[in-house]
Coordinates of C-alpha atoms and ligand atoms in Angstrom, one line a residue:
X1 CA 19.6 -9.4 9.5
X2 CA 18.4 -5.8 7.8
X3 CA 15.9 -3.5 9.3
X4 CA 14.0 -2.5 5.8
X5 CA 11.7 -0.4 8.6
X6 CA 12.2 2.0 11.1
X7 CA 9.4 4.2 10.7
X8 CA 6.9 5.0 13.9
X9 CA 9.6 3.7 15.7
X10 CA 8.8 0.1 14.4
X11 CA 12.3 -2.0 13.7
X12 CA 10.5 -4.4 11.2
X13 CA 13.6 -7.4 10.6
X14 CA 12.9 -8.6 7.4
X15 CA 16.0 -11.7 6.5
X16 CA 17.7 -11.5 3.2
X17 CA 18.1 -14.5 1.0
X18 CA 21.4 -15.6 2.9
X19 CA 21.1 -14.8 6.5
X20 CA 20.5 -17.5 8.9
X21 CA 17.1 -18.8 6.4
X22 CA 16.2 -22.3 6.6
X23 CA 15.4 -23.9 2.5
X24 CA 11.4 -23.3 3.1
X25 CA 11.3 -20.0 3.5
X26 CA 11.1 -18.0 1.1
X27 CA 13.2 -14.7 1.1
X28 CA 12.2 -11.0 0.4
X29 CA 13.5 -8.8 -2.1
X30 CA 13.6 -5.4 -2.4
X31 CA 11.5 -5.2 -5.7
X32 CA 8.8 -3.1 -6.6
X33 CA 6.2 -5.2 -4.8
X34 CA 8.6 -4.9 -1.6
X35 CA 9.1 -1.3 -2.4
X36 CA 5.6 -0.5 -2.5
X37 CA 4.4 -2.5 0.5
X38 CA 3.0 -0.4 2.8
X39 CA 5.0 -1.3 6.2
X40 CA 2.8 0.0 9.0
X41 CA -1.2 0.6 9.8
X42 CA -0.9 4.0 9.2
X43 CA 0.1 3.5 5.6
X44 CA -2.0 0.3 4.7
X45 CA -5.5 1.5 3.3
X46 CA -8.8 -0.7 3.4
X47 CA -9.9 -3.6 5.5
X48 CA -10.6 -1.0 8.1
X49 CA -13.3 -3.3 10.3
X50 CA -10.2 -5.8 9.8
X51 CA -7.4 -3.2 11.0
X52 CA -9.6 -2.4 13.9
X53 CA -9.6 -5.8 15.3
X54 CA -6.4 -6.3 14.7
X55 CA -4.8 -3.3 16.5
X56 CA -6.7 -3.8 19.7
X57 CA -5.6 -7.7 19.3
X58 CA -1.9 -6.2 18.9
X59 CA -2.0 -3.9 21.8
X60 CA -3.3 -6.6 24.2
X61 CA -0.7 -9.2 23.3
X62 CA 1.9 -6.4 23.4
X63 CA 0.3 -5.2 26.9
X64 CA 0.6 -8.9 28.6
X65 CA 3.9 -9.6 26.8
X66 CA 2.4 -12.2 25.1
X67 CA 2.8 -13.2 21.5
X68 CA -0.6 -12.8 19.4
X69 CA -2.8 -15.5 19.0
X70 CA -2.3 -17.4 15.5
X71 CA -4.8 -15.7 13.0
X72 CA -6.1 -17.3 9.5
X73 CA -6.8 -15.0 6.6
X74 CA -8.9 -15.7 3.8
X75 CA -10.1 -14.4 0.5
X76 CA -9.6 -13.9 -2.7
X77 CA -5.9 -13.7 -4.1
X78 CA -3.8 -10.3 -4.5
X79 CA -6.1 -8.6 -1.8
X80 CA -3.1 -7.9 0.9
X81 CA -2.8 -11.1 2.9
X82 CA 0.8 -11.4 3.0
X83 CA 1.4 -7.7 3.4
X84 CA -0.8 -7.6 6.4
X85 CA 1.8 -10.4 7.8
X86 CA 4.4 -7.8 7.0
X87 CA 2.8 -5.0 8.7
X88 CA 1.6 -7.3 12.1
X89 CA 4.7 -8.6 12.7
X90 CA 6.5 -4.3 12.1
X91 CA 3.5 -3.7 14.7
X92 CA 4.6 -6.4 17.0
X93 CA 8.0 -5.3 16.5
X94 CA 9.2 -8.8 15.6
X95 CA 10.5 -11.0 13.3
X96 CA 9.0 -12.7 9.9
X97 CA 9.9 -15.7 8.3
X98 CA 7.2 -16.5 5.1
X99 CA 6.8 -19.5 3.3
X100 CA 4.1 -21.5 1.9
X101 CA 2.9 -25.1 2.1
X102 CA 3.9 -26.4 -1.0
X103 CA 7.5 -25.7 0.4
X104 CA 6.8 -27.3 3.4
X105 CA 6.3 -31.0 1.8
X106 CA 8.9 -33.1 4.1
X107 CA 8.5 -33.2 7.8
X108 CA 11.9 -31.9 7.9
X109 CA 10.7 -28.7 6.2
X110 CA 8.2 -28.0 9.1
X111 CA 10.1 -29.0 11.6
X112 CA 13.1 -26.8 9.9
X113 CA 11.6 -23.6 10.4
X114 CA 10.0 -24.3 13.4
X115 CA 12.4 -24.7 15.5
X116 CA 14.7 -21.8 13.5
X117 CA 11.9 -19.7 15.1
X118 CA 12.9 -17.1 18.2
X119 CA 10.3 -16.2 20.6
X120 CA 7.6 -13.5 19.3
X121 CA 8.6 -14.5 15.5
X122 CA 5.8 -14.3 12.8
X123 CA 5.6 -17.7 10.8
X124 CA 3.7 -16.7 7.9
X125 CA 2.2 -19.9 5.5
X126 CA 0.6 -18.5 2.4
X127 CA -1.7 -21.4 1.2
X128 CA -2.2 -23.0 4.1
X129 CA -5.3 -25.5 2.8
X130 CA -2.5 -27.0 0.7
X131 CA -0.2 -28.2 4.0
X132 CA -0.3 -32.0 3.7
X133 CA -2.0 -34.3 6.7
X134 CA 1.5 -35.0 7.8
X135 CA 2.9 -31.2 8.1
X136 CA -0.1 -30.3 9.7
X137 CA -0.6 -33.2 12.6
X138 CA 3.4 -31.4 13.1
X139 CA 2.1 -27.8 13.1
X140 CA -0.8 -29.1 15.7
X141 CA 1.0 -29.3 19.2
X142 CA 3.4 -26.8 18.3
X143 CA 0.3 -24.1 17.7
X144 CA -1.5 -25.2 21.0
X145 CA 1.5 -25.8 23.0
X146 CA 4.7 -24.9 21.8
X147 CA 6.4 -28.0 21.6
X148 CA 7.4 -31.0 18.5
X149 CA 6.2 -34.4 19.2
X150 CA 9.2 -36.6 17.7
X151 CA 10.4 -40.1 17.8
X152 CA 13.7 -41.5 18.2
X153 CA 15.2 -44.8 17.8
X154 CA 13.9 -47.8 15.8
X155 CA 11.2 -50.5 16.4
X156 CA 11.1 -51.6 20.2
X157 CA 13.3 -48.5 21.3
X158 CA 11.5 -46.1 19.5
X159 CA 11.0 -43.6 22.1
X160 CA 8.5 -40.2 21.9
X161 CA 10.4 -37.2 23.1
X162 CA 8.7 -33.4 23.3
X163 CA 11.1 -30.3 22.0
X164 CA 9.7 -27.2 23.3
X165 CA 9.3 -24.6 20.4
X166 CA 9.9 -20.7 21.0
X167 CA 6.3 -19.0 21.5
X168 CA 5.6 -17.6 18.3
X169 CA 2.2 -16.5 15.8
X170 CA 1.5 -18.4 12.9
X171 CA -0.5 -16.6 10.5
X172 CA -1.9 -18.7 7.7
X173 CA -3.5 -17.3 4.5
X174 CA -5.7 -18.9 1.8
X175 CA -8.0 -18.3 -0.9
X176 CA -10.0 -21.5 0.0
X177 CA -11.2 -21.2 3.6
X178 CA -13.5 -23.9 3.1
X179 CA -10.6 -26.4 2.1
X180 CA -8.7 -26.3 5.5
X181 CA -9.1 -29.1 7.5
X182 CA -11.2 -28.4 11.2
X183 CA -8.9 -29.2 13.4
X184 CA -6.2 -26.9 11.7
X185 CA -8.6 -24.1 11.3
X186 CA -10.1 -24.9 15.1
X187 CA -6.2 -23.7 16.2
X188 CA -6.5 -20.5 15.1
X189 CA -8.0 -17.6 17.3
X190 CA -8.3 -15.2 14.7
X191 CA -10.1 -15.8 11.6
X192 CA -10.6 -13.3 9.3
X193 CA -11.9 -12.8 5.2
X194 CA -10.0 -9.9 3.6
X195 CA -12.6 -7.9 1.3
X196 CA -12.7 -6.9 -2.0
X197 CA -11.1 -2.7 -2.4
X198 CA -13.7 -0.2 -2.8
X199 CA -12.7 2.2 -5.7
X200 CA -11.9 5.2 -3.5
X201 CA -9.6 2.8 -1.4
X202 CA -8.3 1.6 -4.4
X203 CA -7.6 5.4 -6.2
X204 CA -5.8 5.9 -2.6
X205 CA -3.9 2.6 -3.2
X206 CA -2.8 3.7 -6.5
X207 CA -1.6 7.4 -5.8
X208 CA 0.2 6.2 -3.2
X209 CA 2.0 3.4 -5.3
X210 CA 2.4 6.7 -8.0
X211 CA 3.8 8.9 -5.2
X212 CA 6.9 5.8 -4.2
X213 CA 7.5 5.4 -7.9
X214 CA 7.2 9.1 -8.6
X215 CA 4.9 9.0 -11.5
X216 CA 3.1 12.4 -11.1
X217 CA -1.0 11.4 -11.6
X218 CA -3.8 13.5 -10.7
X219 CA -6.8 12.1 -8.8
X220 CA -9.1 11.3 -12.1
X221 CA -6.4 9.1 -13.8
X222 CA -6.1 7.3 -10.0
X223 CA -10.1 6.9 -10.3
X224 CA -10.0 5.3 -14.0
X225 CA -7.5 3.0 -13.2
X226 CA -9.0 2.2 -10.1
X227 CA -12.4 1.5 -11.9
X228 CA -10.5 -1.6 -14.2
X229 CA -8.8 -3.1 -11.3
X230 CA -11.5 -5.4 -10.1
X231 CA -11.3 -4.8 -6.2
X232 CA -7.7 -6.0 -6.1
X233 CA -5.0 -3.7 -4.8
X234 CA -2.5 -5.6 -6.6
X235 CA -3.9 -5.4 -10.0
X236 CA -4.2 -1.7 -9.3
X237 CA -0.4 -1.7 -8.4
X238 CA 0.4 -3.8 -11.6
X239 CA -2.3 -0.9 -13.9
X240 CA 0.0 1.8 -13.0
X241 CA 3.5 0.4 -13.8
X242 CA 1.3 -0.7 -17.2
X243 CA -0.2 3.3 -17.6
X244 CA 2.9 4.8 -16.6
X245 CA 4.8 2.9 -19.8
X246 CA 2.2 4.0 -21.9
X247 CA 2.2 7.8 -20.9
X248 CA 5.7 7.7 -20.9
X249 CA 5.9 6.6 -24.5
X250 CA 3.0 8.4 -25.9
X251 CA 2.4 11.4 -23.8
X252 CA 5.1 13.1 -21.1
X253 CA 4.8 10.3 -19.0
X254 CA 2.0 11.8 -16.3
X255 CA -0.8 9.5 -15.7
X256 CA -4.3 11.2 -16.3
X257 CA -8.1 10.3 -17.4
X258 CA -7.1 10.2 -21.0
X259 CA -3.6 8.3 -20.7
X260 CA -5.1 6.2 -18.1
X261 CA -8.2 5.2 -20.2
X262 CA -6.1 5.0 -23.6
X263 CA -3.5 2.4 -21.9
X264 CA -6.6 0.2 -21.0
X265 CA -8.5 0.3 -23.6
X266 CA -5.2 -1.1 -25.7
X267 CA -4.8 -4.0 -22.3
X268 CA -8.4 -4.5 -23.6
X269 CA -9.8 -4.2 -19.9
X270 CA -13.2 -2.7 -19.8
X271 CA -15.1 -0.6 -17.3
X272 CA -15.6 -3.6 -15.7
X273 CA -12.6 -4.2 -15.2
X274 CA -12.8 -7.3 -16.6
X275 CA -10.7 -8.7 -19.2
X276 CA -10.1 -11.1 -21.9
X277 CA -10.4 -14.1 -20.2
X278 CA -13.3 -13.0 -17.8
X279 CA -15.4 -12.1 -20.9
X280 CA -14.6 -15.6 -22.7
X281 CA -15.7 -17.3 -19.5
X282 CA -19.1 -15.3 -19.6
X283 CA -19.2 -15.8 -23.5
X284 CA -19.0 -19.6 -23.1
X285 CA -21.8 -19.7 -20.6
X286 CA -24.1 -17.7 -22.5
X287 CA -23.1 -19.4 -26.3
X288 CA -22.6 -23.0 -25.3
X289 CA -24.7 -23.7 -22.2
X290 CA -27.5 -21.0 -22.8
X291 CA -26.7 -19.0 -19.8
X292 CA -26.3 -21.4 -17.3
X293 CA -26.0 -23.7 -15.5
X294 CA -22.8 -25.5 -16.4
X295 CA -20.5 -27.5 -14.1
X296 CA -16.8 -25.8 -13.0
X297 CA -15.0 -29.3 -15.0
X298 CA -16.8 -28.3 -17.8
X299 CA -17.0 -25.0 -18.1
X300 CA -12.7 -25.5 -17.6
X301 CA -12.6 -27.6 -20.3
X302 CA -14.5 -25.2 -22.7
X303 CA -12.4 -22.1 -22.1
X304 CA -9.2 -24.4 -21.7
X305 CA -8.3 -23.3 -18.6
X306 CA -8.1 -25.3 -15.4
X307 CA -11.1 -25.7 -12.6
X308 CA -8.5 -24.5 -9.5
X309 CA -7.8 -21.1 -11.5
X310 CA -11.4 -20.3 -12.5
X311 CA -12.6 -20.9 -9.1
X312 CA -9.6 -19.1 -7.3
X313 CA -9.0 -15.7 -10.0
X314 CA -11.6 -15.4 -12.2
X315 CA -14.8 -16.5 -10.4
X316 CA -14.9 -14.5 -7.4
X317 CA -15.0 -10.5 -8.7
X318 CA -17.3 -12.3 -11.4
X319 CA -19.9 -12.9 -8.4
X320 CA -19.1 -10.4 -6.6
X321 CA -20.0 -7.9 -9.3
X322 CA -23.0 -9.8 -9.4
X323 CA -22.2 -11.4 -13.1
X324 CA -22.2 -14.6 -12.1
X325 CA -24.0 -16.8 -9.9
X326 CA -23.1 -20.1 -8.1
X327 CA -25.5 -23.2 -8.2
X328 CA -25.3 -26.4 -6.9
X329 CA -26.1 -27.2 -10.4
X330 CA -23.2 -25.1 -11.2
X331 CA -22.0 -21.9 -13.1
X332 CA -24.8 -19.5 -14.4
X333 CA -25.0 -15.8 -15.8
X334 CA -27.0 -13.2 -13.5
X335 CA -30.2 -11.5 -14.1
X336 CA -28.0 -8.6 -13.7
X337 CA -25.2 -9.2 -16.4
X338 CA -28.9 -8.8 -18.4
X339 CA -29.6 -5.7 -16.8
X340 CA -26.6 -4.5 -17.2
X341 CA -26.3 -5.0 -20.7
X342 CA -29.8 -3.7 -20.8
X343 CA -31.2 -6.8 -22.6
X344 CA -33.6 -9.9 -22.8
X345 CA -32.0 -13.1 -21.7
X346 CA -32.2 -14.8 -24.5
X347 CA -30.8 -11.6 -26.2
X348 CA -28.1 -12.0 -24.2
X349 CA -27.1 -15.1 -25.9
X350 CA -26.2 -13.5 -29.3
X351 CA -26.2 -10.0 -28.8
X352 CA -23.8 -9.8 -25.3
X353 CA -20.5 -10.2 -26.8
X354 CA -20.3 -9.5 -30.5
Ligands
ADE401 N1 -0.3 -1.7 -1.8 C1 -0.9 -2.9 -1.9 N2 -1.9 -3.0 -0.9 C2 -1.9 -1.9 -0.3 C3 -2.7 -1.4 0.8 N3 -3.6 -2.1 1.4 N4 -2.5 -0.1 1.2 C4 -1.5 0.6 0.7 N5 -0.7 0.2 -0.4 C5 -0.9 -1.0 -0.8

């Protein structure tokens, strides 16, 4: 077992790729992402209202000796869901195991790391809406009650027998809320959506990440990067490893307005912070369907892409930057991608992209 964490007194036991891991878990490596993880509240930034509840949810469970009740986190992908995990389970000062439901296909997966579990642990499933109905009606009793239903024998001695599980918080991420089952989503007594990054939590986000990987960068070249990285600390984390090559190469390696901007510019990512594949997505709607509206298959087909990833990456900074709107007769453009490209809507149609 290796303590990767000791700070504020936290001893956050992270397992390493051999020790005592059952096959559905995944294990953690000390890479950049790991690296620049922040590992306690104090040095996680945004998602304040969702910080808030948290800590006093912490505190109480820590207060009554109890573990915290399992909590479901939702949103959009890269936005911090499995970090937070990370930094619960430091706060909690237990354990983490993390894996995700496409690893957990066989019963025998489930029931694997269930009952690998010790009491307080953090089970963390990323992509929970994906757990299959058999996995789940597993993960049922031991969530309420802490124990495995299981069988034994065969036909007329087939006997039910109950193994008690240690008490322990699952916490379950997705970006599809609405795709989870009720009865599964019903089991958890925290639900939360994680939120798109302002820019000034994302410029923090950034010289933070700048200050771990000591890249110097000033607060304007934090700000442009933060502009392009749609909301998502993780693109932001991604922008600066890309900036930093590109200063170091063409300048003296410092991350600033200008090198910031130049490395962009050449990533084609605009002040958007949209990129190629965003603007062909908006392109399609306006030159083939008129603006909208056009079905998800569709509009998948067209930009040759599939449905799951437009829905999941591309579509929600789209609508949340107001570009985009959602029908129920499917995909159109906003009256405010016209606004903002100060023309007409039928304009839009040949002049928007060119
Ligand atoms: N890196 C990625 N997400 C972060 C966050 N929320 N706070 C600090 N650093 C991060």
């Amino acid at each position: 077992m290796t303590i990767i964490s000791d700070d504020n007194n936290i001893k956050h036991k992270i397992k390493t790729k051999n020790e005592d891991t059952t096959p559905a878990e995944t294990s953690f490596d000390m890479s950049f992402e790991a690296n620049i993880r922040p590992k306690c509240f104090d040095e996680y930034i945004g998602q304040s209202s969702l910080k808030s509840t948290l800590k006093i949810s912490i505190e109480a469970a820590k207060k009554r000796d109890m573990p915290l009740d399992h909590i479901l986190f939702y949103g959009p992908p890269g936005l911090g869901k499995t970090t937070l995990a990370s930094v619960i389970a430091a706060e909690m000062n237990a354990n983490i195991k993390i894996t995700s439901a496409p690893a957990l296909e066989r019963p025998r997966d489930i029931i694997g790391i269930l009952m690998s579990l010790k009491a307080g642990d953090v089970l963390f499933i990323d992509e929970i809406h994906r757990l299959n109905k058999i996995s789940e009606e597993i993960l049922y009793p031991a969530m309420e009650d802490f124990y495995l239903d299981m069988t034994t024998g065969k036909s007329q001695t087939l006997k039910s027998i109950r193994i008690p599980v240690p008490k322990f918080t699952l916490i379950g991420a997705t970006t599809k809320a609405g795709s989870l089952s009720s009865p599964l989503r019903d089991r958890f007594g925290i639900i939360h959506r994680l939120e798109f990054y302002s820019d000034e939590e994302l410029t923090q986000v950034i010289l933070r990440t700048a200050k771990i990987l000591d890249v110097e960068t000033d607060e304007k070249g934090a700000i442009a990067i933060a502009r392009r990285s749609r909301g998502t600390p993780r693109i932001a984390n991604r922008l600066v490893k890309r900036v930093r090559d590109y200063a170091t190469v063409k300048y003296n390696g410092k991350i600033n307005e200008k090198t910031a901007d130049e490395a962009l510019d050449i990533l084609q990512i605009d002040k958007f912070g949209l990129d190629n594949t965003d603007r062909a997505l908006l392109k399609i709607i306006s030159e083939k369907y008129n603006g909208g509206p056009v079905g998800i298959e569709t509009l998948a087909t067209a930009l040759g892409d599939d449905a799951k990833t437009i829905e999941d990456v591309y579509e929600p900074y789209l609508v949340q930057k107001g570009f985009l709107q959602r029908t129920p007769r499917g995909r159109k453009l906003s009256p405010f991608a016209c606004k903002c490209f100060n023309l007409k809507y039928t304009e839009i149609q040949k002049n928007l992209f060119d």
